[in-house]
mmCIF file of C-alpha atoms in Angstrom:
data_model
loop_
_atom_site.group_PDB
_atom_site.id
_atom_site.type_symbol
_atom_site.label_atom_id
_atom_site.label_comp_id
_atom_site.label_asym_id
_atom_site.label_seq_id
_atom_site.Cartn_x
_atom_site.Cartn_y
_atom_site.Cartn_z
ATOM 1 C CA MET A 1 -45.070 52.258 -32.694
ATOM 2 C CA GLU A 2 -41.058 51.002 -33.903
ATOM 3 C CA ALA A 3 -39.601 48.687 -32.484
ATOM 4 C CA VAL A 4 -36.178 49.928 -29.414
ATOM 5 C CA HIS A 5 -33.748 47.345 -28.129
ATOM 6 C CA SER A 6 -30.663 47.748 -26.811
ATOM 7 C CA SER A 7 -28.201 45.684 -26.196
ATOM 8 C CA THR A 8 -24.110 45.823 -25.146
ATOM 9 C CA THR A 9 -22.986 46.707 -27.783
ATOM 10 C CA PRO A 10 -21.338 50.461 -27.991
ATOM 11 C CA GLY A 11 -23.760 52.734 -27.355
ATOM 12 C CA PRO A 12 -23.203 57.245 -27.564
ATOM 13 C CA GLU A 13 -20.152 58.224 -26.226
ATOM 14 C CA VAL A 14 -20.294 60.976 -22.863
ATOM 15 C CA PRO A 15 -19.959 64.251 -23.099
ATOM 16 C CA GLY A 16 -16.247 65.324 -21.245
ATOM 17 C CA GLU A 17 -12.851 65.201 -21.149
ATOM 18 C CA ALA A 18 -11.477 62.295 -20.452
ATOM 19 C CA THR A 19 -9.829 61.271 -16.874
ATOM 20 C CA LYS A 20 -7.206 62.795 -16.256
ATOM 21 C CA THR A 21 -4.434 61.346 -14.796
ATOM 22 C CA GLY A 22 -4.318 63.957 -11.362
ATOM 23 C CA THR A 23 -8.201 62.786 -11.177
ATOM 24 C CA SER A 24 -7.000 59.654 -11.438
ATOM 25 C CA ILE A 25 -4.451 59.319 -8.725
ATOM 26 C CA ILE A 26 -6.941 60.956 -6.390
ATOM 27 C CA ASP A 27 -8.893 58.472 -7.180
ATOM 28 C CA THR A 28 -6.091 55.469 -6.263
ATOM 29 C CA ALA A 29 -5.103 57.585 -2.756
ATOM 30 C CA THR A 30 -9.087 57.400 -1.925
ATOM 31 C CA SER A 31 -9.888 53.723 -2.634
ATOM 32 C CA ALA A 32 -6.767 52.547 -0.486
ATOM 33 C CA VAL A 33 -7.941 54.373 2.934
ATOM 34 C CA GLN A 34 -11.795 53.933 2.656
ATOM 35 C CA SER A 35 -13.745 51.231 2.239
ATOM 36 C CA PHE A 36 -16.681 51.251 -0.136
ATOM 37 C CA ALA A 37 -18.407 48.708 2.180
ATOM 38 C CA PRO A 38 -21.718 48.425 0.881
ATOM 39 C CA VAL A 39 -20.457 47.519 -3.386
ATOM 40 C CA ASN A 40 -18.286 45.610 -1.861
ATOM 41 C CA GLN A 41 -20.769 43.376 -1.305
ATOM 42 C CA ILE A 42 -22.338 42.674 -4.998
ATOM 43 C CA HIS A 43 -21.949 39.646 -5.155
ATOM 44 C CA GLN A 44 -23.544 38.018 -8.470
ATOM 45 C CA HIS A 45 -24.139 39.266 -11.965
ATOM 46 C CA LEU A 46 -27.264 38.517 -13.667
ATOM 47 C CA CYS A 47 -28.193 39.407 -17.002
ATOM 48 C CA ALA A 48 -32.018 39.582 -17.949
ATOM 49 C CA PHE A 49 -34.902 41.872 -20.350
ATOM 50 C CA HIS A 50 -35.995 45.374 -18.802
ATOM 51 C CA PHE A 51 -39.369 46.756 -20.648
ATOM 52 C CA TYR A 52 -40.960 50.359 -19.930
ATOM 53 C CA ALA A 53 -44.384 49.805 -18.089
ATOM 54 C CA TYR A 54 -46.036 51.725 -20.679
ATOM 55 C CA ASP A 55 -44.317 50.504 -23.882
ATOM 56 C CA MET A 56 -43.068 46.991 -24.506
ATOM 57 C CA THR A 57 -41.770 47.722 -27.561
ATOM 58 C CA ARG A 58 -38.790 49.474 -25.819
ATOM 59 C CA GLN A 59 -36.341 46.799 -24.608
ATOM 60 C CA VAL A 60 -33.297 47.162 -23.018
ATOM 61 C CA GLU A 61 -30.800 44.173 -22.140
ATOM 62 C CA ALA A 62 -30.237 45.142 -18.353
ATOM 63 C CA HIS A 63 -26.810 43.686 -16.272
ATOM 64 C CA HIS A 64 -27.897 43.893 -12.106
ATOM 65 C CA PHE A 65 -25.128 43.779 -9.556
ATOM 66 C CA CYS A 66 -26.635 42.140 -6.792
ATOM 67 C CA SER A 67 -26.210 42.042 -2.624
ATOM 68 C CA HIS A 68 -28.053 41.178 -0.389
ATOM 69 C CA VAL A 69 -29.996 42.474 2.752
ATOM 70 C CA ASN A 70 -31.278 38.970 4.225
ATOM 71 C CA GLU A 71 -32.313 35.963 2.726
ATOM 72 C CA GLU A 72 -35.851 38.130 1.718
ATOM 73 C CA MET A 73 -34.333 41.115 -0.190
ATOM 74 C CA ARG A 74 -31.505 42.019 -2.691
ATOM 75 C CA GLN A 75 -30.983 45.820 -4.357
ATOM 76 C CA CYS A 76 -29.583 45.456 -7.239
ATOM 77 C CA LEU A 77 -27.635 48.602 -9.160
ATOM 78 C CA ILE A 78 -28.135 48.186 -13.181
ATOM 79 C CA TYR A 79 -25.992 48.618 -15.562
ATOM 80 C CA ASP A 80 -25.424 48.901 -19.590
ATOM 81 C CA GLY A 81 -23.574 46.404 -20.550
ATOM 82 C CA PRO A 82 -20.784 44.051 -17.898
ATOM 83 C CA ASP A 83 -17.227 46.615 -18.945
ATOM 84 C CA ALA A 84 -15.488 49.080 -17.260
ATOM 85 C CA ASN A 85 -17.450 51.399 -19.336
ATOM 86 C CA ALA A 86 -20.662 50.094 -18.507
ATOM 87 C CA ARG A 87 -23.526 53.282 -17.648
ATOM 88 C CA LEU A 88 -25.561 52.977 -13.857
ATOM 89 C CA ILE A 89 -28.834 53.269 -15.277
ATOM 90 C CA GLY A 90 -31.158 51.868 -12.986
ATOM 91 C CA LEU A 91 -31.708 49.618 -10.306
ATOM 92 C CA GLU A 92 -33.949 46.668 -9.066
ATOM 93 C CA TYR A 93 -35.104 45.945 -5.481
ATOM 94 C CA ILE A 94 -35.840 42.029 -5.815
ATOM 95 C CA VAL A 95 -38.263 40.713 -2.409
ATOM 96 C CA THR A 96 -39.603 37.716 -1.327
ATOM 97 C CA GLU A 97 -43.367 36.220 -1.744
ATOM 98 C CA LYS A 98 -44.116 37.312 1.811
ATOM 99 C CA LEU A 99 -42.159 40.214 1.275
ATOM 100 C CA PHE A 100 -44.124 41.290 -1.302
ATOM 101 C CA MET A 101 -46.973 40.592 -0.056
ATOM 102 C CA THR A 102 -47.085 42.867 3.032
ATOM 103 C CA LEU A 103 -46.691 45.784 0.579
ATOM 104 C CA PRO A 104 -50.521 48.620 -0.114
ATOM 105 C CA ASP A 105 -52.417 47.650 -3.181
ATOM 106 C CA GLU A 106 -51.592 50.450 -5.008
ATOM 107 C CA GLU A 107 -47.732 49.503 -4.302
ATOM 108 C CA LYS A 108 -47.711 45.548 -5.792
ATOM 109 C CA LYS A 109 -47.864 47.638 -9.426
ATOM 110 C CA LEU A 110 -45.042 48.858 -9.374
ATOM 111 C CA TRP A 111 -42.966 44.953 -8.705
ATOM 112 C CA HIS A 112 -42.909 42.460 -11.572
ATOM 113 C CA THR A 113 -42.207 38.885 -11.359
ATOM 114 C CA HIS A 114 -39.620 36.437 -12.247
ATOM 115 C CA GLU A 115 -41.218 33.280 -12.781
ATOM 116 C CA TRP A 116 -41.792 33.624 -17.086
ATOM 117 C CA GLU A 117 -38.313 35.953 -16.439
ATOM 118 C CA VAL A 118 -35.980 32.678 -14.673
ATOM 119 C CA LYS A 119 -38.039 29.327 -16.395
ATOM 120 C CA GLY A 120 -37.534 30.824 -19.563
ATOM 121 C CA GLY A 121 -34.289 30.924 -19.729
ATOM 122 C CA PHE A 122 -34.398 34.640 -20.015
ATOM 123 C CA LEU A 123 -32.371 35.586 -17.067
ATOM 124 C CA PHE A 124 -29.081 34.285 -16.479
ATOM 125 C CA MET A 125 -25.862 34.776 -14.714
ATOM 126 C CA PRO A 126 -22.756 34.882 -17.510
ATOM 127 C CA GLY A 127 -20.258 32.673 -16.730
ATOM 128 C CA VAL A 128 -21.761 30.288 -14.073
ATOM 129 C CA PRO A 129 -21.940 26.958 -15.358
ATOM 130 C CA GLY A 130 -26.083 25.771 -15.091
ATOM 131 C CA PRO A 131 -25.933 23.657 -12.563
ATOM 132 C CA ILE A 132 -24.566 26.065 -9.909
ATOM 133 C CA GLN A 133 -26.605 28.390 -11.346
ATOM 134 C CA ARG A 134 -29.929 27.531 -11.104
ATOM 135 C CA GLN A 135 -29.433 26.405 -7.507
ATOM 136 C CA ASP A 136 -30.229 30.345 -7.178
ATOM 137 C CA LEU A 137 -32.197 30.583 -9.231
ATOM 138 C CA ASP A 138 -34.412 28.472 -8.439
ATOM 139 C CA LYS A 139 -35.371 31.153 -5.477
ATOM 140 C CA VAL A 140 -35.047 34.254 -7.818
ATOM 141 C CA ALA A 141 -38.198 32.323 -10.113
ATOM 142 C CA LYS A 142 -40.092 32.592 -6.740
ATOM 143 C CA THR A 143 -39.707 36.555 -5.863
ATOM 144 C CA TYR A 144 -41.059 39.868 -6.654
ATOM 145 C CA GLY A 145 -38.740 42.779 -8.353
ATOM 146 C CA LYS A 146 -39.156 46.726 -8.605
ATOM 147 C CA VAL A 147 -37.036 48.061 -11.563
ATOM 148 C CA PHE A 148 -36.652 52.267 -12.193
ATOM 149 C CA HIS A 149 -34.252 53.254 -15.061
ATOM 150 C CA PHE A 150 -32.563 56.842 -15.427
ATOM 151 C CA TRP A 151 -31.041 56.527 -18.081
ATOM 152 C CA GLN A 152 -33.044 56.196 -22.008
ATOM 153 C CA VAL A 153 -30.003 54.290 -23.190
ATOM 154 C CA ASP A 154 -31.128 52.873 -25.788
ATOM 155 C CA LEU A 155 -33.367 56.120 -27.061
ATOM 156 C CA GLY A 156 -29.108 56.777 -27.709
ATOM 157 C CA HIS A 157 -29.010 59.930 -25.013
ATOM 158 C CA ASP A 158 -25.296 60.569 -24.043
ATOM 159 C CA LEU A 159 -26.818 61.711 -20.487
ATOM 160 C CA PRO A 160 -30.033 60.792 -17.656
ATOM 161 C CA ILE A 161 -32.709 62.501 -19.816
ATOM 162 C CA GLY A 162 -36.253 63.119 -18.249
ATOM 163 C CA LEU A 163 -38.051 61.035 -15.091
ATOM 164 C CA PRO A 164 -37.571 57.665 -13.818
ATOM 165 C CA ASN A 165 -39.099 55.025 -15.488
ATOM 166 C CA VAL A 166 -40.749 52.327 -14.212
ATOM 167 C CA MET A 167 -39.536 49.425 -16.024
ATOM 168 C CA MET A 168 -41.347 45.295 -16.585
ATOM 169 C CA ALA A 169 -39.833 41.840 -16.477
ATOM 170 C CA VAL A 170 -41.231 39.743 -19.291
ATOM 171 C CA THR A 171 -43.791 37.397 -18.600
ATOM 172 C CA ARG A 172 -45.237 35.525 -21.488
ATOM 173 C CA ASP A 173 -43.640 34.078 -24.649
ATOM 174 C CA GLY A 174 -43.561 36.685 -27.689
ATOM 175 C CA GLN A 175 -42.650 39.730 -25.712
ATOM 176 C CA LEU A 176 -39.118 40.029 -26.723
ATOM 177 C CA PHE A 177 -37.469 41.115 -29.925
ATOM 178 C CA HIS A 178 -36.094 37.920 -31.334
ATOM 179 C CA GLU A 179 -32.786 39.493 -33.597
ATOM 180 C CA MET A 180 -32.264 41.254 -29.157
ATOM 181 C CA ILE A 181 -31.763 37.382 -27.814
ATOM 182 C CA GLN A 182 -30.040 35.827 -30.278
ATOM 183 C CA GLU A 183 -27.251 38.955 -30.118
ATOM 184 C CA THR A 184 -27.541 38.010 -26.293
ATOM 185 C CA GLU A 185 -26.812 33.933 -26.367
ATOM 186 C CA LYS A 186 -23.899 35.382 -29.627
ATOM 187 C CA ARG A 187 -22.651 36.851 -27.339
ATOM 188 C CA PHE A 188 -22.234 35.591 -23.760
ATOM 189 C CA LYS A 189 -22.951 32.190 -25.182
ATOM 190 C CA VAL A 190 -25.454 30.568 -24.114
ATOM 191 C CA SER A 191 -28.809 28.635 -24.999
ATOM 192 C CA ILE A 192 -31.850 30.572 -23.732
ATOM 193 C CA GLU A 193 -33.753 27.443 -25.127
ATOM 194 C CA GLY A 194 -31.401 24.941 -23.469
ATOM 195 C CA GLU A 195 -32.105 26.637 -20.368
ATOM 196 C CA ARG A 196 -35.436 26.474 -20.201
ATOM 197 C CA GLU A 197 -35.623 22.973 -20.887
ATOM 198 C CA ALA A 198 -33.207 22.732 -17.822
ATOM 199 C CA ARG A 199 -35.069 25.173 -15.611
ATOM 200 C CA ALA A 200 -38.533 22.886 -15.411
ATOM 201 C CA TYR A 201 -38.314 21.694 -12.576
ATOM 202 C CA MET A 202 -38.371 25.478 -10.869
ATOM 203 C CA THR A 203 -41.960 27.391 -9.744
ATOM 204 C CA GLY A 204 -42.506 30.365 -9.411
ATOM 205 C CA PRO A 205 -44.533 31.658 -6.473
ATOM 206 C CA GLU A 206 -46.436 30.434 -3.787
ATOM 207 C CA LEU A 207 -50.336 31.438 -3.796
ATOM 208 C CA GLY A 208 -49.130 32.451 -7.960
ATOM 209 C CA ILE A 209 -49.005 35.100 -9.324
ATOM 210 C CA HIS A 210 -50.082 38.120 -7.453
ATOM 211 C CA PRO A 211 -53.228 40.220 -10.265
ATOM 212 C CA LEU A 212 -52.175 43.397 -8.764
ATOM 213 C CA ALA A 213 -48.412 42.120 -9.914
ATOM 214 C CA ASN A 214 -46.958 43.266 -13.283
ATOM 215 C CA GLY A 215 -48.440 46.431 -13.237
ATOM 216 C CA GLY A 216 -51.841 45.089 -13.047
ATOM 217 C CA GLY A 217 -52.062 44.552 -16.537
ATOM 218 C CA LYS A 218 -52.014 48.105 -17.614
ATOM 219 C CA GLY A 219 -49.120 50.051 -18.682
ATOM 220 C CA LEU A 220 -47.104 52.742 -16.281
ATOM 221 C CA LYS A 221 -45.715 55.810 -16.239
ATOM 222 C CA LEU A 222 -44.564 58.345 -14.197
ATOM 223 C CA GLU A 223 -45.467 62.284 -14.403
ATOM 224 C CA LEU A 224 -44.204 65.073 -12.979
ATOM 225 C CA ARG A 225 -46.646 67.713 -11.445
ATOM 226 C CA GLU A 226 -46.397 71.411 -9.920
ATOM 227 C CA VAL A 227 -47.521 71.922 -5.596
ATOM 228 C CA ASP A 228 -47.340 74.579 -4.033
ATOM 229 C CA ILE A 229 -44.273 74.524 -1.533
ATOM 230 C CA LYS A 230 -44.976 76.900 1.758
ATOM 231 C CA PRO A 231 -42.127 77.100 3.521
ATOM 232 C CA VAL A 232 -41.370 76.230 7.352
ATOM 233 C CA GLU A 233 -40.437 79.658 8.983
ATOM 234 C CA SER A 234 -37.387 77.936 10.427
ATOM 235 C CA VAL A 235 -35.399 77.575 7.050
ATOM 236 C CA ALA A 236 -34.628 80.334 4.792
ATOM 237 C CA ARG A 237 -37.406 80.479 1.976
ATOM 238 C CA VAL A 238 -34.961 79.887 -1.127
ATOM 239 C CA PHE A 239 -37.919 79.279 -3.228
ATOM 240 C CA ALA A 240 -39.887 82.464 -2.372
#
């Protein structure tokens, strides 16, 4: 299959009219009185690479904007770039090894490890000095993540089409396209090889990488199946 990758280079323009002045005025008014508390908890921007769990040749640069739920869990909105016009393409939940081990075995397959993603230098915080970001990334290297992407920007879709896709992260060298790595390094002025050397002391999960994580070594793809719906008697039969 032909290799496909996506970075923050301009993608297809989203169809629709440009935002009107009246809409902008309403947005300004509502933002003055509403709190947006969940979004305001976002404290961190991580840049990484994801590939489709059923097709490693489809690779996407993913910008995570994350908040802590607590010390054991983070939740991240994922965009296709760091700019104001970036498209929301997915989300990721990040948990500690302790929480991951409480999950059912079938669930564990949907989660990926972050050890090599961090130690290999492929996950970084744009604009943050290395010594500062390494303090937190040392923790991230020991975690597991569950990612769904809803918008297949690598295929040039101008709207989110199709089912959500389970995504995975890099677990060893040779999985990511070299040209994509080079583009990212140039754009954010980072050295992945330099960070790899600086992070050599980091370690992954205390118990080692769980054999069921990362898809259990197999591809994963969501499928839609039709089922019969039995209406509740007290509810209007809108599906009749």
